[in-house]
Amino acid sequence: MFLLFKTMKECTDFIFTLKAVDHKRAPLVLMREVLALLDNPQDRLRAIHLAGSNGKGSTVNALREMLQHAGYKVGAFTSPHLERVNERMTINGAQISDAQFLRYMNKVAEIIETHYEGDFPSFFEVVTLIMFQYLADEEVDIALIETGLGGRLDATNVMTPLISIITTISLEHTAFLGDTLAKVAFEKAGIIKENVPVVVGVKSEEALTVIQEVANERHAPCFVLGKDFTVENIIQGTNIQHFNYQKANMEMVTVPLKMAGPHQINNASLAITAIQTLRENGTINISDESIRQALANAQWAGRFEQLPNNIVLDGAHNSEGAAALVQTLKTVYPHQNYRFIYAALSDKDHANSIALMDSIATSIAFTQIELPNAMPADKLAALSTNTNKAYNANWREMVQSMLHQRNDGDIIVITGSLYFIAEIRQWLQGEQR
């Protein structure tokens, strides 16, 4: 067998150097060609395909818990990873092994070396090719597949799923996806397939209009949150919240949800609607009890994750995420002081996110992560109007000083890029040991 990579370190060091901008091929052409040479593993999957600016990970997590509870073997493809690339592809929550990752990577590498003179596609395309082989060979019952960026031209958009989900739309990656909500919506709506139902959590009418037009053109039944299915009677406790769900003549009352914040109820309702739609057309068999039990237990690292000593980690990496974080803090911790620590990448709308945090922050501190596209801490601080703001490019020093200065009534809110959350999470776990 062809062996380009012998160790996981060698392999990941290489794939992390692969940038999308280095490749000028027409989108998806290479993906389809390579998949054909691999016997089209994507066509062997029964998949749920998810796009959206926020909420994909939490919706995948809710779906996985429900389907696993009902006894299905569930594959998932999510991004970004928090600690190691293996996290991106899991079966029933267990990560792909290093040996499997290397085996599938070497199959891809052999094709690229033989047919494309070693001109590798992007990092995300490579991991997507690995994922399709892995989930197909392992014969998962259902594959939950998140897009990486956008949808229409995304590397995952080479399959016909059982159902599609578009979670939310906000202005992000504007250089790639366009500078209006309508343009971003058009890219995300690219995952809608002919006659395949789509579940939509998008609130903006401008974005919704575009999505519904694409759904109509493709004869795709379209179920929209707030129109075709609803959530109400939301009660948020410190550790769990409850809500009522209704779609047509189906109703579920006091549904328990472990994840905090109104936005997580929206994500859970998208998952329920997708499951309910597949149940109605006979694709899956699942009880209401499985749905309830799963939502009572589902949690997702780095999404309003509550750690000891009143620390909250939340990957609110755009203004929509920041708005959800602020709302959740006010609901779960209405009487505490919020002390924010924020670091982010340079391709986001920081001014709006920071203004939202400034509106409730007792203090706000800015730092940065060791990535080439990290936004400098001083530039982030310049966007804040908070009278109690600070910045330090060294995030460890910043976090340590904040933890030492805190009072009993303070909630330390560490937020921004999910890469930042990943670093902090590992470091805090080490500190607590």
CSV table of C-alpha atoms in Angstrom, one decimal:
chain,number,residue,atom,x,y,z
A,1,MET,CA,0.0,0.0,0.0
A,2,PHE,CA,1.1,3.6,-0.7
A,3,LEU,CA,2.4,5.1,2.5
A,4,LEU,CA,3.0,8.9,2.5
A,5,PHE,CA,2.2,9.4,6.2
A,6,LYS,CA,3.3,7.0,9.0
A,7,THR,CA,2.5,9.1,12.1
A,8,MET,CA,-0.4,11.3,13.0
A,9,LYS,CA,1.9,14.2,13.8
A,10,GLU,CA,3.5,14.0,10.3
A,11,CYS,CA,0.0,13.8,8.8
A,12,THR,CA,-1.6,16.7,10.7
A,13,ASP,CA,1.5,18.9,10.4
A,14,PHE,CA,1.1,18.5,6.6
A,15,ILE,CA,-2.7,18.9,6.3
A,16,PHE,CA,-2.7,22.0,8.5
A,17,THR,CA,-0.5,23.7,5.9
A,18,LEU,CA,-3.1,23.2,3.2
A,19,LYS,CA,-5.0,26.5,2.5
A,20,ALA,CA,-8.1,26.9,0.4
A,21,VAL,CA,-6.7,30.0,-1.3
A,22,ASP,CA,-3.8,28.0,-2.8
A,23,HIS,CA,-6.1,26.2,-5.1
A,24,LYS,CA,-7.7,27.7,-8.1
A,25,ARG,CA,-9.7,24.7,-9.3
A,26,ALA,CA,-13.4,25.0,-10.0
A,27,PRO,CA,-15.3,24.3,-6.7
A,28,LEU,CA,-16.4,20.7,-6.1
A,29,VAL,CA,-14.9,19.3,-9.3
A,30,LEU,CA,-11.9,17.8,-7.6
A,31,MET,CA,-14.1,16.5,-4.7
A,32,ARG,CA,-16.3,14.7,-7.2
A,33,GLU,CA,-13.4,13.3,-9.2
A,34,VAL,CA,-11.6,12.0,-6.1
A,35,LEU,CA,-14.7,10.5,-4.6
A,36,ALA,CA,-15.4,8.7,-7.9
A,37,LEU,CA,-11.9,7.2,-7.6
A,38,LEU,CA,-12.8,6.1,-4.1
A,39,ASP,CA,-16.1,4.4,-5.3
A,40,ASN,CA,-18.3,7.3,-4.2
A,41,PRO,CA,-18.6,6.6,-0.4
A,42,GLN,CA,-20.9,9.6,0.0
A,43,ASP,CA,-23.6,7.8,-1.9
A,44,ARG,CA,-23.6,5.0,0.6
A,45,LEU,CA,-24.6,7.3,3.5
A,46,ARG,CA,-28.0,8.2,4.8
A,47,ALA,CA,-27.3,11.8,5.9
A,48,ILE,CA,-28.7,14.9,7.5
A,49,HIS,CA,-26.9,17.9,6.1
A,50,LEU,CA,-26.5,21.1,8.2
A,51,ALA,CA,-25.5,24.7,7.2
A,52,GLY,CA,-25.8,27.9,9.2
A,53,SER,CA,-23.8,30.7,10.8
A,54,ASN,CA,-24.4,29.5,14.4
A,55,GLY,CA,-26.0,26.5,16.1
A,56,LYS,CA,-24.8,23.7,13.7
A,57,GLY,CA,-22.8,22.0,16.4
A,58,SER,CA,-25.5,22.2,19.1
A,59,THR,CA,-28.1,20.9,16.6
A,60,VAL,CA,-25.9,18.0,15.6
A,61,ASN,CA,-25.4,17.2,19.2
A,62,ALA,CA,-29.1,17.1,19.9
A,63,LEU,CA,-29.7,14.9,16.8
A,64,ARG,CA,-26.9,12.5,17.8
A,65,GLU,CA,-28.2,12.1,21.3
A,66,MET,CA,-31.8,11.4,20.1
A,67,LEU,CA,-30.8,8.9,17.4
A,68,GLN,CA,-28.3,7.1,19.7
A,69,HIS,CA,-30.9,6.9,22.4
A,70,ALA,CA,-33.2,5.2,19.9
A,71,GLY,CA,-30.4,2.6,19.2
A,72,TYR,CA,-29.0,4.0,15.9
A,73,LYS,CA,-25.3,4.0,15.0
A,74,VAL,CA,-24.7,7.7,14.4
A,75,GLY,CA,-21.7,9.2,12.5
A,76,ALA,CA,-21.0,12.9,12.8
A,77,PHE,CA,-18.8,15.4,11.0
A,78,THR,CA,-18.3,18.7,12.9
A,79,SER,CA,-15.9,21.6,13.0
A,80,PRO,CA,-13.7,23.2,14.2
A,81,HIS,CA,-12.0,20.7,16.5
A,82,LEU,CA,-11.1,21.8,20.0
A,83,GLU,CA,-8.0,19.7,20.7
A,84,ARG,CA,-7.3,17.2,17.9
A,85,VAL,CA,-8.5,16.7,14.4
A,86,ASN,CA,-10.0,13.3,15.1
A,87,GLU,CA,-12.8,15.1,17.0
A,88,ARG,CA,-14.2,16.2,13.7
A,89,MET,CA,-15.4,12.7,12.8
A,90,THR,CA,-17.1,10.5,15.4
A,91,ILE,CA,-19.3,7.4,15.6
A,92,ASN,CA,-21.7,7.4,18.6
A,93,GLY,CA,-19.4,10.1,20.1
A,94,ALA,CA,-16.2,8.0,19.7
A,95,GLN,CA,-13.5,9.7,17.6
A,96,ILE,CA,-11.9,8.1,14.5
A,97,SER,CA,-8.7,6.3,15.5
A,98,ASP,CA,-5.3,7.5,14.4
A,99,ALA,CA,-4.8,4.3,12.4
A,100,GLN,CA,-8.0,4.8,10.5
A,101,PHE,CA,-7.3,8.4,9.9
A,102,LEU,CA,-3.9,7.6,8.5
A,103,ARG,CA,-5.2,4.8,6.3
A,104,TYR,CA,-7.9,7.0,4.7
A,105,MET,CA,-5.5,9.9,4.4
A,106,ASN,CA,-2.9,7.7,2.6
A,107,LYS,CA,-5.7,6.6,0.1
A,108,VAL,CA,-6.4,10.2,-0.6
A,109,ALA,CA,-2.7,11.1,-0.9
A,110,GLU,CA,-2.1,8.2,-3.3
A,111,ILE,CA,-4.8,9.6,-5.6
A,112,ILE,CA,-3.5,13.1,-5.4
A,113,GLU,CA,0.1,12.0,-6.1
A,114,THR,CA,-1.0,9.8,-9.0
A,115,HIS,CA,-3.7,11.8,-10.7
A,116,TYR,CA,-3.0,15.4,-9.7
A,117,GLU,CA,0.9,15.6,-9.5
A,118,GLY,CA,0.7,16.0,-5.7
A,119,ASP,CA,-1.3,19.3,-5.9
A,120,PHE,CA,-3.4,18.7,-2.7
A,121,PRO,CA,-6.8,20.4,-2.2
A,122,SER,CA,-7.5,22.4,1.0
A,123,PHE,CA,-7.4,21.1,4.5
A,124,PHE,CA,-11.2,21.0,4.8
A,125,GLU,CA,-11.5,19.1,1.5
A,126,VAL,CA,-9.0,16.5,2.6
A,127,VAL,CA,-10.7,15.9,6.0
A,128,THR,CA,-14.1,15.7,4.2
A,129,LEU,CA,-12.7,13.0,1.9
A,130,ILE,CA,-11.4,11.1,4.9
A,131,MET,CA,-14.8,11.4,6.7
A,132,PHE,CA,-16.9,10.1,3.7
A,133,GLN,CA,-14.7,7.0,3.5
A,134,TYR,CA,-14.7,6.4,7.2
A,135,LEU,CA,-18.5,6.8,7.8
A,136,ALA,CA,-19.3,4.7,4.7
A,137,ASP,CA,-17.0,1.8,5.6
A,138,GLU,CA,-18.2,1.8,9.2
A,139,GLU,CA,-21.8,1.5,7.8
A,140,VAL,CA,-23.3,4.1,10.1
A,141,ASP,CA,-27.2,4.2,10.2
A,142,ILE,CA,-27.3,8.0,9.9
A,143,ALA,CA,-24.5,10.5,9.2
A,144,LEU,CA,-24.8,14.1,10.6
A,145,ILE,CA,-22.7,16.3,8.3
A,146,GLU,CA,-22.0,19.9,9.0
A,147,THR,CA,-20.8,22.2,6.2
A,148,GLY,CA,-17.5,24.0,6.9
A,149,LEU,CA,-18.2,27.4,5.2
A,150,GLY,CA,-21.3,28.4,3.4
A,151,GLY,CA,-23.0,25.5,1.7
A,152,ARG,CA,-23.3,25.9,-2.1
A,153,LEU,CA,-19.6,25.4,-2.8
A,154,ASP,CA,-18.8,23.6,0.4
A,155,ALA,CA,-16.8,20.4,0.2
A,156,THR,CA,-19.6,18.4,1.9
A,157,ASN,CA,-22.1,19.5,-0.8
A,158,VAL,CA,-21.6,16.4,-3.0
A,159,MET,CA,-24.3,14.2,-1.6
A,160,THR,CA,-28.1,13.9,-1.4
A,161,PRO,CA,-29.2,13.8,2.2
A,162,LEU,CA,-32.4,12.6,3.8
A,163,ILE,CA,-33.1,16.1,5.0
A,164,SER,CA,-31.3,19.5,5.2
A,165,ILE,CA,-31.2,22.0,8.1
A,166,ILE,CA,-30.2,25.7,7.9
A,167,THR,CA,-29.8,26.9,11.5
A,168,THR,CA,-29.2,30.7,11.4
A,169,ILE,CA,-27.8,33.4,9.0
A,170,SER,CA,-25.6,36.2,10.1
A,171,LEU,CA,-22.9,38.2,8.3
A,172,GLU,CA,-19.7,36.2,8.5
A,173,HIS,CA,-16.8,35.3,6.2
A,174,THR,CA,-18.1,38.2,4.0
A,175,ALA,CA,-15.1,37.9,1.6
A,176,PHE,CA,-16.3,34.4,0.7
A,177,LEU,CA,-20.0,34.5,1.3
A,178,GLY,CA,-21.1,38.0,0.4
A,179,ASP,CA,-21.7,41.2,2.3
A,180,THR,CA,-25.6,41.0,2.7
A,181,LEU,CA,-27.8,38.5,4.6
A,182,ALA,CA,-29.4,37.7,1.2
A,183,LYS,CA,-26.1,36.7,-0.3
A,184,VAL,CA,-25.0,34.6,2.7
A,185,ALA,CA,-28.5,33.0,2.6
A,186,PHE,CA,-28.1,32.1,-1.0
A,187,GLU,CA,-24.8,30.3,-0.3
A,188,LYS,CA,-26.2,28.4,2.7
A,189,ALA,CA,-29.4,27.5,0.7
A,190,GLY,CA,-27.0,25.8,-1.8
A,191,ILE,CA,-27.4,22.6,0.3
A,192,ILE,CA,-31.1,22.3,-0.5
A,193,LYS,CA,-31.7,19.4,-2.9
A,194,GLU,CA,-34.5,18.5,-5.3
A,195,ASN,CA,-37.5,17.1,-3.3
A,196,VAL,CA,-35.5,16.8,-0.1
A,197,PRO,CA,-37.2,18.5,2.9
A,198,VAL,CA,-35.4,21.4,4.7
A,199,VAL,CA,-35.8,22.7,8.2
A,200,VAL,CA,-35.0,26.4,8.8
A,201,GLY,CA,-34.3,28.3,12.0
A,202,VAL,CA,-33.5,31.6,10.2
A,203,LYS,CA,-35.2,34.7,11.6
A,204,SER,CA,-34.3,37.5,9.1
A,205,GLU,CA,-37.0,38.0,6.5
A,206,GLU,CA,-34.4,39.1,3.9
A,207,ALA,CA,-32.5,35.8,4.4
A,208,LEU,CA,-35.7,33.7,4.7
A,209,THR,CA,-37.1,35.0,1.4
A,210,VAL,CA,-34.0,33.7,-0.5
A,211,ILE,CA,-34.1,30.3,1.3
A,212,GLN,CA,-37.8,29.8,0.5
A,213,GLU,CA,-37.3,30.8,-3.1
A,214,VAL,CA,-34.5,28.1,-3.5
A,215,ALA,CA,-36.7,25.5,-1.7
A,216,ASN,CA,-39.6,26.3,-4.1
A,217,GLU,CA,-37.4,26.0,-7.2
A,218,ARG,CA,-36.2,22.6,-5.9
A,219,HIS,CA,-39.6,21.4,-4.8
A,220,ALA,CA,-38.2,20.9,-1.3
A,221,PRO,CA,-40.8,20.9,1.5
A,222,CYS,CA,-39.7,23.8,3.8
A,223,PHE,CA,-40.4,24.0,7.5
A,224,VAL,CA,-39.6,27.3,9.2
A,225,LEU,CA,-39.3,28.0,12.9
A,226,GLY,CA,-42.1,30.3,14.1
A,227,LYS,CA,-44.2,29.5,11.1
A,228,ASP,CA,-44.5,25.8,10.6
A,229,PHE,CA,-43.4,24.8,14.0
A,230,THR,CA,-43.2,26.8,17.3
A,231,VAL,CA,-41.6,26.8,20.7
A,232,GLU,CA,-43.3,28.5,23.7
A,233,ASN,CA,-43.7,28.5,27.5
A,234,ILE,CA,-39.9,28.7,28.0
A,235,ILE,CA,-38.7,28.3,31.6
A,236,GLN,CA,-35.0,28.6,32.3
A,237,GLY,CA,-33.6,27.1,35.5
A,238,THR,CA,-29.9,27.2,36.5
A,239,ASN,CA,-29.2,23.6,35.3
A,240,ILE,CA,-32.0,22.8,32.9
A,241,GLN,CA,-34.8,24.6,30.9
A,242,HIS,CA,-38.1,23.5,29.6
A,243,PHE,CA,-40.3,24.4,26.6
A,244,ASN,CA,-43.4,23.4,24.7
A,245,TYR,CA,-43.0,22.3,21.0
A,246,GLN,CA,-45.7,22.2,18.4
A,247,LYS,CA,-45.7,21.2,14.7
A,248,ALA,CA,-49.1,20.8,12.9
A,249,ASN,CA,-51.0,18.3,15.1
A,250,MET,CA,-47.9,17.1,17.0
A,251,GLU,CA,-47.3,18.6,20.4
A,252,MET,CA,-44.7,18.0,23.1
A,253,VAL,CA,-45.1,19.8,26.5
A,254,THR,CA,-42.4,20.7,29.1
A,255,VAL,CA,-39.6,19.3,27.0
A,256,PRO,CA,-36.4,19.3,29.2
A,257,LEU,CA,-33.2,20.8,27.7
A,258,LYS,CA,-29.8,20.7,29.5
A,259,MET,CA,-28.2,23.4,27.3
A,260,ALA,CA,-28.8,26.9,28.5
A,261,GLY,CA,-30.2,29.9,26.5
A,262,PRO,CA,-33.2,30.6,24.3
A,263,HIS,CA,-31.0,30.0,21.2
A,264,GLN,CA,-30.5,26.4,22.3
A,265,ILE,CA,-34.2,25.9,22.4
A,266,ASN,CA,-34.3,27.0,18.8
A,267,ASN,CA,-31.5,24.5,17.9
A,268,ALA,CA,-33.3,21.7,19.8
A,269,SER,CA,-36.6,22.5,17.9
A,270,LEU,CA,-34.8,22.2,14.6
A,271,ALA,CA,-33.5,18.8,15.7
A,272,ILE,CA,-37.0,17.7,16.8
A,273,THR,CA,-38.5,18.9,13.5
A,274,ALA,CA,-35.9,17.0,11.4
A,275,ILE,CA,-36.4,13.8,13.5
A,276,GLN,CA,-40.2,14.2,13.4
A,277,THR,CA,-40.2,14.7,9.5
A,278,LEU,CA,-38.0,11.5,9.1
A,279,ARG,CA,-40.3,9.7,11.5
A,280,GLU,CA,-43.4,10.7,9.5
A,281,ASN,CA,-42.0,9.5,6.2
A,282,GLY,CA,-40.9,6.1,7.8
A,283,THR,CA,-37.2,6.7,7.5
A,284,ILE,CA,-36.5,6.3,11.2
A,285,ASN,CA,-38.3,4.8,14.2
A,286,ILE,CA,-37.9,6.9,17.4
A,287,SER,CA,-40.2,7.5,20.4
A,288,ASP,CA,-41.1,10.8,22.0
A,289,GLU,CA,-39.4,9.5,25.2
A,290,SER,CA,-36.1,9.1,23.3
A,291,ILE,CA,-36.3,12.7,22.2
A,292,ARG,CA,-37.0,13.9,25.7
A,293,GLN,CA,-34.3,11.8,27.4
A,294,ALA,CA,-31.7,12.9,24.8
A,295,LEU,CA,-32.4,16.6,25.2
A,296,ALA,CA,-32.3,16.3,29.0
A,297,ASN,CA,-28.7,14.9,28.7
A,298,ALA,CA,-27.2,16.6,25.6
A,299,GLN,CA,-24.3,19.0,26.3
A,300,TRP,CA,-21.7,20.5,24.0
A,301,ALA,CA,-18.2,21.6,25.0
A,302,GLY,CA,-17.5,25.3,24.6
A,303,ARG,CA,-21.1,26.3,24.2
A,304,PHE,CA,-22.2,28.1,27.4
A,305,GLU,CA,-20.1,25.5,29.2
A,306,GLN,CA,-20.3,26.2,33.0
A,307,LEU,CA,-17.0,25.2,34.8
A,308,PRO,CA,-16.3,25.3,38.5
A,309,ASN,CA,-15.5,28.7,40.1
A,310,ASN,CA,-18.1,30.5,38.1
A,311,ILE,CA,-16.3,30.3,34.8
A,312,VAL,CA,-18.4,30.2,31.6
A,313,LEU,CA,-16.8,29.2,28.2
A,314,ASP,CA,-18.7,30.2,25.1
A,315,GLY,CA,-17.5,30.2,21.5
A,316,ALA,CA,-19.5,33.3,20.5
A,317,HIS,CA,-17.5,34.1,17.4
A,318,ASN,CA,-19.8,36.5,15.7
A,319,SER,CA,-22.4,39.2,16.7
A,320,GLU,CA,-25.3,36.7,16.5
A,321,GLY,CA,-23.4,34.4,19.0
A,322,ALA,CA,-22.6,37.4,21.2
A,323,ALA,CA,-26.2,38.4,21.4
A,324,ALA,CA,-27.2,34.8,22.4
A,325,LEU,CA,-24.5,34.8,25.0
A,326,VAL,CA,-25.6,38.1,26.5
A,327,GLN,CA,-29.2,36.9,26.7
A,328,THR,CA,-28.3,33.6,28.3
A,329,LEU,CA,-26.1,35.3,30.9
A,330,LYS,CA,-28.9,37.6,31.9
A,331,THR,CA,-31.3,34.6,32.1
A,332,VAL,CA,-29.1,32.2,34.0
A,333,TYR,CA,-27.1,34.6,36.2
A,334,PRO,CA,-29.3,37.7,36.5
A,335,HIS,CA,-27.7,39.3,39.5
A,336,GLN,CA,-23.9,38.7,39.0
A,337,ASN,CA,-21.1,40.8,37.6
A,338,TYR,CA,-19.9,39.7,34.2
A,339,ARG,CA,-16.1,40.0,33.6
A,340,PHE,CA,-15.4,39.2,30.0
A,341,ILE,CA,-12.2,37.9,28.4
A,342,TYR,CA,-12.3,38.0,24.6
A,343,ALA,CA,-10.0,36.9,21.8
A,344,ALA,CA,-10.9,36.4,18.1
A,345,LEU,CA,-9.8,36.0,14.5
A,346,SER,CA,-9.6,38.9,12.2
A,347,ASP,CA,-12.4,37.9,9.8
A,348,LYS,CA,-15.4,38.7,12.0
A,349,ASP,CA,-17.6,41.6,12.8
A,350,HIS,CA,-16.0,42.5,16.2
A,351,ALA,CA,-17.5,46.0,16.7
A,352,ASN,CA,-21.0,44.7,17.1
A,353,SER,CA,-20.0,41.7,19.3
A,354,ILE,CA,-17.9,44.0,21.6
A,355,ALA,CA,-20.8,46.6,21.8
A,356,LEU,CA,-23.1,43.8,23.0
A,357,MET,CA,-20.7,42.6,25.7
A,358,ASP,CA,-19.9,46.2,26.7
A,359,SER,CA,-23.7,46.7,27.4
A,360,ILE,CA,-23.6,44.3,30.4
A,361,ALA,CA,-19.9,43.9,31.3
A,362,THR,CA,-18.5,45.0,34.6
A,363,SER,CA,-15.1,44.7,33.0
A,364,ILE,CA,-13.8,43.5,29.6
A,365,ALA,CA,-10.3,42.2,28.8
A,366,PHE,CA,-8.9,41.5,25.4
A,367,THR,CA,-6.2,39.1,24.4
A,368,GLN,CA,-5.1,37.0,21.4
A,369,ILE,CA,-4.2,33.5,20.3
A,370,GLU,CA,-1.1,32.3,18.6
A,371,LEU,CA,-2.6,32.0,15.1
A,372,PRO,CA,-1.5,34.1,12.0
A,373,ASN,CA,-5.0,35.5,11.5
A,374,ALA,CA,-5.6,36.4,15.2
A,375,MET,CA,-6.9,39.9,15.7
A,376,PRO,CA,-4.4,41.9,17.9
A,377,ALA,CA,-5.5,42.5,21.5
A,378,ASP,CA,-4.9,46.3,21.3
A,379,LYS,CA,-7.1,46.6,18.1
A,380,LEU,CA,-9.9,44.7,19.8
A,381,ALA,CA,-9.6,46.9,22.9
A,382,ALA,CA,-9.8,50.0,20.7
A,383,LEU,CA,-13.4,48.9,19.7
A,384,SER,CA,-14.6,48.8,23.3
A,385,THR,CA,-16.3,51.8,25.1
A,386,ASN,CA,-16.2,50.1,28.5
A,387,THR,CA,-14.6,52.3,31.2
A,388,ASN,CA,-13.1,49.2,32.8
A,389,LYS,CA,-11.2,47.6,29.9
A,390,ALA,CA,-7.7,46.1,29.5
A,391,TYR,CA,-5.6,44.2,27.0
A,392,ASN,CA,-2.6,41.9,27.0
A,393,ALA,CA,-1.4,39.8,24.0
A,394,ASN,CA,-0.4,37.0,26.4
A,395,TRP,CA,-3.7,35.2,27.1
A,396,ARG,CA,-2.3,33.0,30.0
A,397,GLU,CA,-1.2,36.1,31.9
A,398,MET,CA,-4.5,37.8,31.2
A,399,VAL,CA,-6.6,34.9,32.4
A,400,GLN,CA,-4.5,34.3,35.5
A,401,SER,CA,-4.7,37.9,36.6
A,402,MET,CA,-8.5,38.0,36.0
A,403,LEU,CA,-8.9,34.8,38.1
A,404,HIS,CA,-6.8,36.2,40.9
A,405,GLN,CA,-8.6,39.5,41.0
A,406,ARG,CA,-12.2,38.1,40.9
A,407,ASN,CA,-14.8,38.6,43.6
A,408,ASP,CA,-17.4,36.0,44.8
A,409,GLY,CA,-20.2,37.6,42.8
A,410,ASP,CA,-18.3,37.6,39.5
A,411,ILE,CA,-18.9,35.4,36.5
A,412,ILE,CA,-15.8,35.1,34.4
A,413,VAL,CA,-17.0,34.8,30.8
A,414,ILE,CA,-14.3,33.6,28.4
A,415,THR,CA,-15.5,34.0,24.8
A,416,GLY,CA,-14.7,34.6,21.1
A,417,SER,CA,-13.1,32.2,18.7
A,418,LEU,CA,-13.6,28.5,19.2
A,419,TYR,CA,-9.8,28.0,18.8
A,420,PHE,CA,-9.4,30.4,21.8
A,421,ILE,CA,-11.9,28.4,23.8
A,422,ALA,CA,-10.1,25.2,22.9
A,423,GLU,CA,-6.8,26.5,24.2
A,424,ILE,CA,-8.3,27.9,27.4
A,425,ARG,CA,-10.2,24.7,28.0
A,426,GLN,CA,-7.1,22.5,27.8
A,427,TRP,CA,-5.1,25.0,30.0
A,428,LEU,CA,-7.9,25.3,32.7
A,429,GLN,CA,-8.2,21.5,32.9
A,430,GLY,CA,-4.4,21.3,33.4
A,431,GLU,CA,-4.5,24.1,36.1
A,432,GLN,CA,-7.4,22.3,37.9
A,433,ARG,CA,-5.4,19.0,38.0
